[in-house]
C-alpha cells in the first residue's frame, strides 16, 4: 500500500484500533497488530503499574508494533506517561486532552505520537508541537466525543495539516473506508467493531448489546456537565438524561457514572453499565476475528469505487 500511515507505523493495513478503556486490553491490541493493523492498549483510568503489565503482556503475544492510548483526563495520566516512556511501545495515542507537555519526552524515547482530536484548531496545534500523525474523531464515535461529524471534520483537518491523517467515528465497513479516504484520511481508527471480535475480552452481554443496537441506540449523555459521552441506550443513560433535564447537582449526575464502565465490561450489567459504543454499533452484525475485521475494510473496495463511477458518469 502506498500509504504514509502504513509506512510511519510499519503495519500492513492502515487500521488503528480505538483506545477503549476496559475493552482494549493486551489481548485485543496484540490480535489487531497480528492481523496487520495497529493495536492499542487503552490505559483508560488504570494505574501506571497495570499499564506496564499490559505492555509487557502484549509483547509476549505479538512481535508486531503496537501502542498505548493514554486518556489524559485520567488521574494517573502523568505516571502512565512515565511508564510508557520507560517501556517504549512503538506508538502513543492520546485522548480527551492536550498531550503537549509530554511530546518532547515521547519523541526523545523514539515513540510515535498520534493525538486524537475533535477540532481543526487542536489538529493544527498538535502538528506544530511535533505529532507524527493526527487521529480526527467525529461525533459518531463512542465514548467521550466532540461536536463535529466525521463527514465535516475530516476534510477540514485534511486541508489544515500536512502530516498523515486518520479518520475515526462511524467507520464500519468498506463504504465508510472509501468515504474516509475520499475525505482526505490515509488511515482508519476503528473502535466499536472490535468490541465484537473473538479476541476482545469484554463481557458477552456487552457484545450482544452492540450486535442488537439499531440506528438511534447510541445516545449522548453528559452534554450539560461538559463531558459528553456516547453509549448504548439503557437504564443508566435514561437516568442520566432525566437528572440532566432536571438540572440535578453536578455531583449527583457524576456519581451515577462512577464504575459504569467496569459494570458493563466486567459484570455484563447491560442496564446500569456504561455501554460505550459509537453510532456504527448498528452496522456491526457478527463476532469475528480481528484479522477478518481489518481485511473487511479493504475487500470489495474496488466495487465501491466502481459503483461511484457508475452513478456519476
Ligand atoms: O478520548 C476519547 N474517548 C474517550 S475517553 C473516555 S474515558 C471518559 N469517560 C467519561 C468522561 C470522559 C472521559 C471514553 N472515551 N476520544 C478522543 C477524543 N479526544 N475525543 C475528543 C477529544 C479531545 C477533547 C478535547 C481531545 C483534545 C481536547 O482538547 C481540549 C484542550 O484544549 O485541552
Short mmCIF file of C-alpha atoms and ligand atoms in Angstrom, two decimals:
data_model
loop_
_atom_site.label_atom_id
_atom_site.label_comp_id
_atom_site.label_asym_id
_atom_site.label_seq_id
_atom_site.Cartn_x
_atom_site.Cartn_y
_atom_site.Cartn_z
CA UNK A 1 0.00 0.00 0.00
CA UNK A 2 1.28 3.43 -0.93
CA UNK A 3 0.24 4.85 2.40
CA UNK A 4 2.02 7.13 4.86
CA UNK A 5 0.25 5.63 7.89
CA UNK A 6 1.47 2.12 7.00
CA UNK A 7 4.98 3.45 6.41
CA UNK A 8 5.06 5.51 9.61
CA UNK A 9 3.83 2.67 11.82
CA UNK A 10 5.33 -0.31 9.99
CA UNK A 11 1.94 -2.00 9.51
CA UNK A 12 0.23 -3.77 6.61
CA UNK A 13 -3.26 -2.18 6.74
CA UNK A 14 -3.87 1.46 7.81
CA UNK A 15 -6.28 0.44 10.56
CA UNK A 16 -5.73 1.62 14.13
CA UNK A 17 -7.81 0.07 16.89
CA UNK A 18 -9.52 2.64 19.13
CA UNK A 19 -8.33 3.04 22.72
CA UNK A 20 -11.40 1.73 24.53
CA UNK A 21 -10.98 1.66 28.32
CA UNK A 22 -11.52 -1.85 29.81
CA UNK A 23 -12.05 -3.30 26.30
CA UNK A 24 -8.69 -2.61 24.67
CA UNK A 25 -6.52 -4.99 26.66
CA UNK A 26 -3.19 -6.55 25.69
CA UNK A 27 -5.13 -9.46 24.12
CA UNK A 28 -7.13 -7.21 21.78
CA UNK A 29 -4.17 -4.98 20.91
CA UNK A 30 -1.98 -7.99 20.07
CA UNK A 31 -4.74 -9.56 17.93
CA UNK A 32 -5.16 -6.35 15.93
CA UNK A 33 -1.41 -5.98 15.44
CA UNK A 34 -1.10 -9.65 14.48
CA UNK A 35 -3.91 -9.06 11.97
CA UNK A 36 -1.88 -6.36 10.22
CA UNK A 37 -3.30 -3.22 11.88
CA UNK A 38 -2.09 -1.25 14.88
CA UNK A 39 -3.40 -2.48 18.21
CA UNK A 40 -3.61 -0.10 21.17
CA UNK A 41 -3.76 -0.92 24.86
CA UNK A 42 -6.16 1.56 26.47
CA UNK A 43 -4.77 2.97 29.69
CA UNK A 44 -8.19 4.49 30.45
CA UNK A 45 -8.32 5.24 34.16
CA UNK A 46 -5.94 2.41 35.12
CA UNK A 47 -2.95 2.96 37.42
CA UNK A 48 0.52 3.00 35.88
CA UNK A 49 1.62 -0.44 37.12
CA UNK A 50 -1.38 -2.07 35.42
CA UNK A 51 -0.45 -0.35 32.17
CA UNK A 52 3.15 -1.57 32.49
CA UNK A 53 1.89 -5.13 32.99
CA UNK A 54 -0.34 -4.84 29.94
CA UNK A 55 2.52 -3.57 27.75
CA UNK A 56 4.73 -6.47 28.87
CA UNK A 57 1.91 -8.96 28.28
CA UNK A 58 1.29 -7.58 24.79
CA UNK A 59 4.98 -8.10 23.98
CA UNK A 60 4.55 -11.80 24.73
CA UNK A 61 1.56 -12.01 22.37
CA UNK A 62 2.92 -10.19 19.32
CA UNK A 63 6.21 -9.19 17.78
CA UNK A 64 4.46 -6.58 15.63
CA UNK A 65 4.29 -2.87 16.52
CA UNK A 66 1.58 -1.86 18.98
CA UNK A 67 0.76 1.22 21.03
CA UNK A 68 -0.83 2.61 24.17
CA UNK A 69 -3.76 5.03 24.26
CA UNK A 70 -3.34 7.44 27.17
CA UNK A 71 -6.56 9.04 28.38
CA UNK A 72 -5.40 12.46 29.54
CA UNK A 73 -8.34 13.05 31.91
CA UNK A 74 -7.18 10.07 33.99
CA UNK A 75 -5.88 10.96 37.47
CA UNK A 76 -2.96 8.64 36.62
CA UNK A 77 -2.09 10.22 33.24
CA UNK A 78 1.25 11.60 34.43
CA UNK A 79 2.51 8.28 35.90
CA UNK A 80 1.15 6.33 32.94
CA UNK A 81 3.13 8.54 30.55
CA UNK A 82 6.25 7.93 32.66
CA UNK A 83 5.76 4.16 32.39
CA UNK A 84 5.10 4.39 28.66
CA UNK A 85 8.31 6.38 28.16
CA UNK A 86 10.21 3.67 30.07
CA UNK A 87 8.58 0.74 28.28
CA UNK A 88 8.75 2.30 24.81
CA UNK A 89 5.85 0.86 22.83
CA UNK A 90 6.03 1.90 19.16
CA UNK A 91 3.16 4.40 19.44
CA UNK A 92 1.30 6.57 21.91
CA UNK A 93 -2.16 7.83 21.04
CA UNK A 94 -3.80 10.31 23.40
CA UNK A 95 -7.42 11.22 24.04
CA UNK A 96 -9.53 13.71 25.99
CA UNK A 97 -6.90 16.45 26.27
CA UNK A 98 -3.75 18.15 25.07
CA UNK A 99 -0.61 15.94 25.20
CA UNK A 100 1.70 18.93 24.53
CA UNK A 101 3.69 18.69 27.77
CA UNK A 102 4.67 15.05 27.06
CA UNK A 103 5.63 15.42 23.40
CA UNK A 104 9.33 16.13 23.88
CA UNK A 105 9.92 13.17 26.20
CA UNK A 106 7.93 10.81 23.95
CA UNK A 107 9.93 11.92 20.93
CA UNK A 108 13.22 11.51 22.80
CA UNK A 109 12.15 7.91 23.60
CA UNK A 110 11.55 7.25 19.89
CA UNK A 111 7.81 6.79 20.39
CA UNK A 112 5.46 7.92 17.60
CA UNK A 113 2.74 10.31 18.80
CA UNK A 114 -0.79 10.25 17.41
CA UNK A 115 -3.11 12.61 19.30
CA UNK A 116 -6.83 12.01 18.97
CA UNK A 117 -8.56 15.35 18.48
CA UNK A 118 -12.03 16.60 17.60
CA UNK A 119 -11.32 20.08 16.14
CA UNK A 120 -9.26 21.75 13.43
CA UNK A 121 -7.51 24.10 15.87
CA UNK A 122 -6.33 21.19 18.03
CA UNK A 123 -5.07 19.30 14.95
CA UNK A 124 -3.00 22.31 13.88
CA UNK A 125 -1.64 22.78 17.39
CA UNK A 126 -0.60 19.10 17.56
CA UNK A 127 1.14 19.27 14.18
CA UNK A 128 3.10 22.32 15.33
CA UNK A 129 4.15 20.54 18.54
CA UNK A 130 5.56 17.63 16.53
CA UNK A 131 2.83 14.96 16.32
CA UNK A 132 3.64 12.22 13.80
CA UNK A 133 0.04 11.90 12.60
CA UNK A 134 -3.40 13.07 13.69
CA UNK A 135 -6.44 10.97 14.53
CA UNK A 136 -9.52 13.15 13.94
CA UNK A 137 -12.58 11.74 15.66
CA UNK A 138 -16.11 12.66 14.63
CA UNK A 139 -19.07 12.81 16.98
CA UNK A 140 -20.36 9.46 15.67
CA UNK A 141 -17.69 7.75 17.79
CA UNK A 142 -18.29 6.06 21.11
CA UNK A 143 -17.12 7.32 24.50
CA UNK A 144 -16.05 10.91 25.10
CA UNK A 145 -16.82 12.89 21.96
CA UNK A 146 -16.57 16.26 20.25
CA UNK A 147 -19.29 18.10 18.31
CA UNK A 148 -18.34 17.77 14.64
CA UNK A 149 -19.30 14.88 12.39
CA UNK A 150 -16.65 12.75 10.71
CA UNK A 151 -18.04 13.89 7.35
CA UNK A 152 -17.30 17.57 8.13
CA UNK A 153 -14.26 17.18 10.40
CA UNK A 154 -12.02 15.05 8.17
CA UNK A 155 -11.87 17.30 5.06
CA UNK A 156 -11.34 20.39 7.23
CA UNK A 157 -8.49 18.78 9.16
CA UNK A 158 -7.05 17.35 5.91
CA UNK A 159 -6.90 20.89 4.50
CA UNK A 160 -5.32 22.30 7.65
CA UNK A 161 -2.39 19.90 8.23
CA UNK A 162 0.30 18.19 6.19
CA UNK A 163 1.13 15.21 8.43
CA UNK A 164 -0.88 11.99 7.80
CA UNK A 165 -4.49 11.91 8.97
CA UNK A 166 -6.52 9.02 10.41
CA UNK A 167 -10.32 9.24 10.39
CA UNK A 168 -12.35 7.99 13.35
CA UNK A 169 -16.04 7.79 14.19
CA UNK A 170 -18.69 5.83 12.34
CA UNK A 171 -16.45 3.83 10.00
CA UNK A 172 -17.96 0.36 9.99
CA UNK A 173 -17.34 -1.15 6.53
CA UNK A 174 -15.63 -0.73 3.17
CA UNK A 175 -18.06 2.06 2.21
CA UNK A 176 -17.06 4.03 5.29
CA UNK A 177 -13.40 3.35 4.47
CA UNK A 178 -13.85 4.65 0.90
CA UNK A 179 -15.60 7.74 2.26
CA UNK A 180 -12.85 8.41 4.81
CA UNK A 181 -10.14 8.08 2.14
CA UNK A 182 -12.17 10.32 -0.22
CA UNK A 183 -12.37 12.97 2.53
CA UNK A 184 -8.58 13.06 2.85
CA UNK A 185 -7.70 10.50 5.52
CA UNK A 186 -4.96 7.92 4.93
CA UNK A 187 -5.97 5.67 7.81
CA UNK A 188 -8.98 4.50 9.80
CA UNK A 189 -9.44 4.23 13.54
CA UNK A 190 -11.97 1.57 14.42
CA UNK A 191 -13.39 1.04 17.89
CA UNK A 192 -16.92 -0.31 18.07
CA UNK A 193 -16.43 -3.13 15.57
CA UNK A 194 -13.51 -4.50 17.56
CA UNK A 195 -15.75 -4.86 20.65
CA UNK A 196 -17.40 -7.62 18.62
CA UNK A 197 -14.20 -9.51 17.90
CA UNK A 198 -13.37 -13.02 19.07
CA UNK A 199 -10.27 -11.76 20.83
CA UNK A 200 -11.97 -8.93 22.76
CA UNK A 201 -12.40 -9.99 26.39
CA UNK A 202 -15.42 -7.74 27.07
CA UNK A 203 -18.43 -9.46 28.64
CA UNK A 204 -20.63 -11.44 26.23
CA UNK A 205 -23.69 -9.34 27.26
CA UNK A 206 -21.92 -6.19 26.13
CA UNK A 207 -21.03 -7.73 22.77
CA UNK A 208 -24.65 -8.83 22.33
CA UNK A 209 -25.88 -5.31 23.16
CA UNK A 210 -23.70 -3.93 20.35
CA UNK A 211 -24.99 -6.59 17.93
CA UNK A 212 -28.60 -5.72 18.82
CA UNK A 213 -28.15 -1.93 18.54
CA UNK A 214 -30.20 -0.01 15.96
CA UNK A 215 -29.61 3.36 14.34
CA UNK A 216 -30.74 5.59 17.24
CA UNK A 217 -29.46 3.47 20.12
CA UNK A 218 -26.03 5.10 20.64
CA UNK A 219 -27.06 8.15 22.65
CA UNK A 220 -25.15 11.05 24.23
CA UNK A 221 -25.23 11.91 27.92
CA UNK A 222 -23.18 14.46 29.85
CA UNK A 223 -23.55 17.40 27.46
CA UNK A 224 -24.69 19.54 30.41
CA UNK A 225 -21.66 18.64 32.53
CA UNK A 226 -19.18 19.37 29.74
CA UNK A 227 -18.02 15.78 29.19
CA UNK A 228 -20.36 14.30 26.57
CA UNK A 229 -20.19 10.51 26.28
CA UNK A 230 -21.84 8.29 23.68
CA UNK A 231 -23.09 4.92 24.90
CA UNK A 232 -25.85 2.46 24.12
CA UNK A 233 -29.26 3.47 25.48
CA UNK A 234 -30.19 1.67 28.72
CA UNK A 235 -31.44 2.35 32.25
CA UNK A 236 -28.22 4.24 33.05
CA UNK A 237 -28.42 6.64 30.08
CA UNK A 238 -32.16 7.26 30.72
CA UNK A 239 -31.46 8.03 34.40
CA UNK A 240 -28.58 10.29 33.35
CA UNK A 241 -30.76 12.18 30.88
CA UNK A 242 -33.53 12.57 33.47
CA UNK A 243 -31.11 14.12 36.00
CA UNK A 244 -29.67 16.40 33.33
CA UNK A 245 -33.16 17.58 32.33
CA UNK A 246 -33.98 18.29 35.97
CA UNK A 247 -30.75 20.28 36.34
CA UNK A 248 -29.68 17.99 39.17
CA UNK A 249 -26.46 18.94 41.01
CA UNK A 250 -23.27 18.13 39.07
CA UNK A 251 -22.10 15.72 41.81
CA UNK A 252 -25.32 13.70 41.64
CA UNK A 253 -25.06 13.33 37.85
CA UNK A 254 -21.37 12.42 38.01
CA UNK A 255 -21.93 9.87 40.79
CA UNK A 256 -24.27 7.93 38.53
CA UNK A 257 -21.48 7.28 36.04
CA UNK A 258 -18.87 6.12 38.57
CA UNK A 259 -17.99 2.49 37.98
CA UNK A 260 -20.27 2.35 34.94
CA UNK A 261 -17.56 1.11 32.59
CA UNK A 262 -16.48 -1.68 34.91
CA UNK A 263 -20.10 -2.72 35.43
CA UNK A 264 -20.56 -3.05 31.67
CA UNK A 265 -17.30 -4.67 30.69
CA UNK A 266 -16.61 -6.98 33.63
CA UNK A 267 -20.02 -7.76 35.10
CA UNK A 268 -22.01 -7.57 31.86
CA UNK A 269 -24.54 -5.27 33.54
CA UNK A 270 -26.32 -4.02 30.42
CA UNK A 271 -28.84 -1.95 32.41
CA UNK A 272 -26.69 0.10 34.82
CA UNK A 273 -23.35 -0.34 32.99
CA UNK A 274 -21.97 2.29 30.63
CA UNK A 275 -22.03 0.52 27.25
CA UNK A 276 -19.82 2.98 25.39
CA UNK A 277 -20.18 2.48 21.65
CA UNK A 278 -20.39 4.58 18.51
CA UNK A 279 -23.28 5.07 16.10
CA UNK A 280 -21.69 2.35 13.96
CA UNK A 281 -22.92 -0.21 16.52
CA UNK A 282 -26.00 -0.56 14.31
CA UNK A 283 -23.72 -1.71 11.49
CA UNK A 284 -22.00 -4.48 13.46
CA UNK A 285 -23.63 -7.81 12.67
CA UNK A 286 -21.28 -10.53 13.86
CA UNK A 287 -18.48 -11.50 16.19
CA UNK A 288 -15.40 -12.42 14.18
CA UNK A 289 -11.58 -12.48 14.38
CA UNK A 290 -9.76 -9.10 14.41
CA UNK A 291 -7.86 -10.06 11.26
CA UNK A 292 -11.17 -10.51 9.37
CA UNK A 293 -12.50 -7.17 10.64
CA UNK A 294 -9.35 -5.41 9.40
CA UNK A 295 -9.47 -7.07 5.98
CA UNK A 296 -13.20 -6.32 5.55
CA UNK A 297 -12.42 -2.60 5.17
CA UNK A 298 -10.33 -3.28 2.05
CA UNK A 299 -12.16 -6.20 0.47
CA UNK A 300 -14.58 -5.04 -2.20
CA UNK A 301 -13.17 -1.52 -2.16
CA UNK A 302 -12.85 -1.63 -5.97
CA UNK A 303 -16.57 -2.45 -6.25
CA UNK A 304 -17.40 0.53 -4.03
CA UNK A 305 -15.33 2.81 -6.27
CA UNK A 306 -16.83 1.26 -9.43
CA UNK A 307 -20.29 1.88 -8.00
CA UNK A 308 -19.45 5.57 -7.55
CA UNK A 309 -18.16 5.80 -11.13
CA UNK A 310 -21.28 4.13 -12.48
CA UNK A 311 -23.70 6.62 -10.92
CA UNK A 312 -21.60 9.68 -11.73
CA UNK A 313 -20.60 9.05 -15.33
O1 LIG B 1 -10.96 10.28 24.45
C1 LIG B 1 -11.74 9.83 23.66
N1 LIG B 1 -12.71 8.95 24.02
C2 LIG B 1 -12.95 8.55 25.30
S1 LIG B 1 -12.06 8.96 26.69
C3 LIG B 1 -13.09 8.07 27.64
S2 LIG B 1 -12.93 7.97 29.37
C4 LIG B 1 -14.02 9.18 29.85
N2 LIG B 1 -15.11 8.77 30.45
C5 LIG B 1 -16.01 9.68 30.87
C6 LIG B 1 -15.81 11.03 30.65
C7 LIG B 1 -14.72 11.44 29.98
C8 LIG B 1 -13.77 10.51 29.57
C9 LIG B 1 -14.04 7.50 26.90
N3 LIG B 1 -13.94 7.75 25.60
N4 LIG B 1 -11.69 10.14 22.34
C10 LIG B 1 -10.73 11.06 21.84
C11 LIG B 1 -11.17 12.45 21.97
N5 LIG B 1 -10.39 13.37 22.43
N6 LIG B 1 -12.38 12.93 21.67
C12 LIG B 1 -12.32 14.28 21.95
C13 LIG B 1 -11.06 14.54 22.41
C14 LIG B 1 -10.45 15.77 22.81
C15 LIG B 1 -11.16 16.72 23.51
C16 LIG B 1 -10.51 17.89 23.93
C17 LIG B 1 -9.11 15.98 22.52
C18 LIG B 1 -8.48 17.13 22.91
C19 LIG B 1 -9.19 18.07 23.60
O2 LIG B 1 -8.51 19.18 23.97
C20 LIG B 1 -9.03 20.03 24.92
C21 LIG B 1 -7.97 21.03 25.23
O3 LIG B 1 -7.99 22.09 24.59
O4 LIG B 1 -7.13 20.72 26.08
#
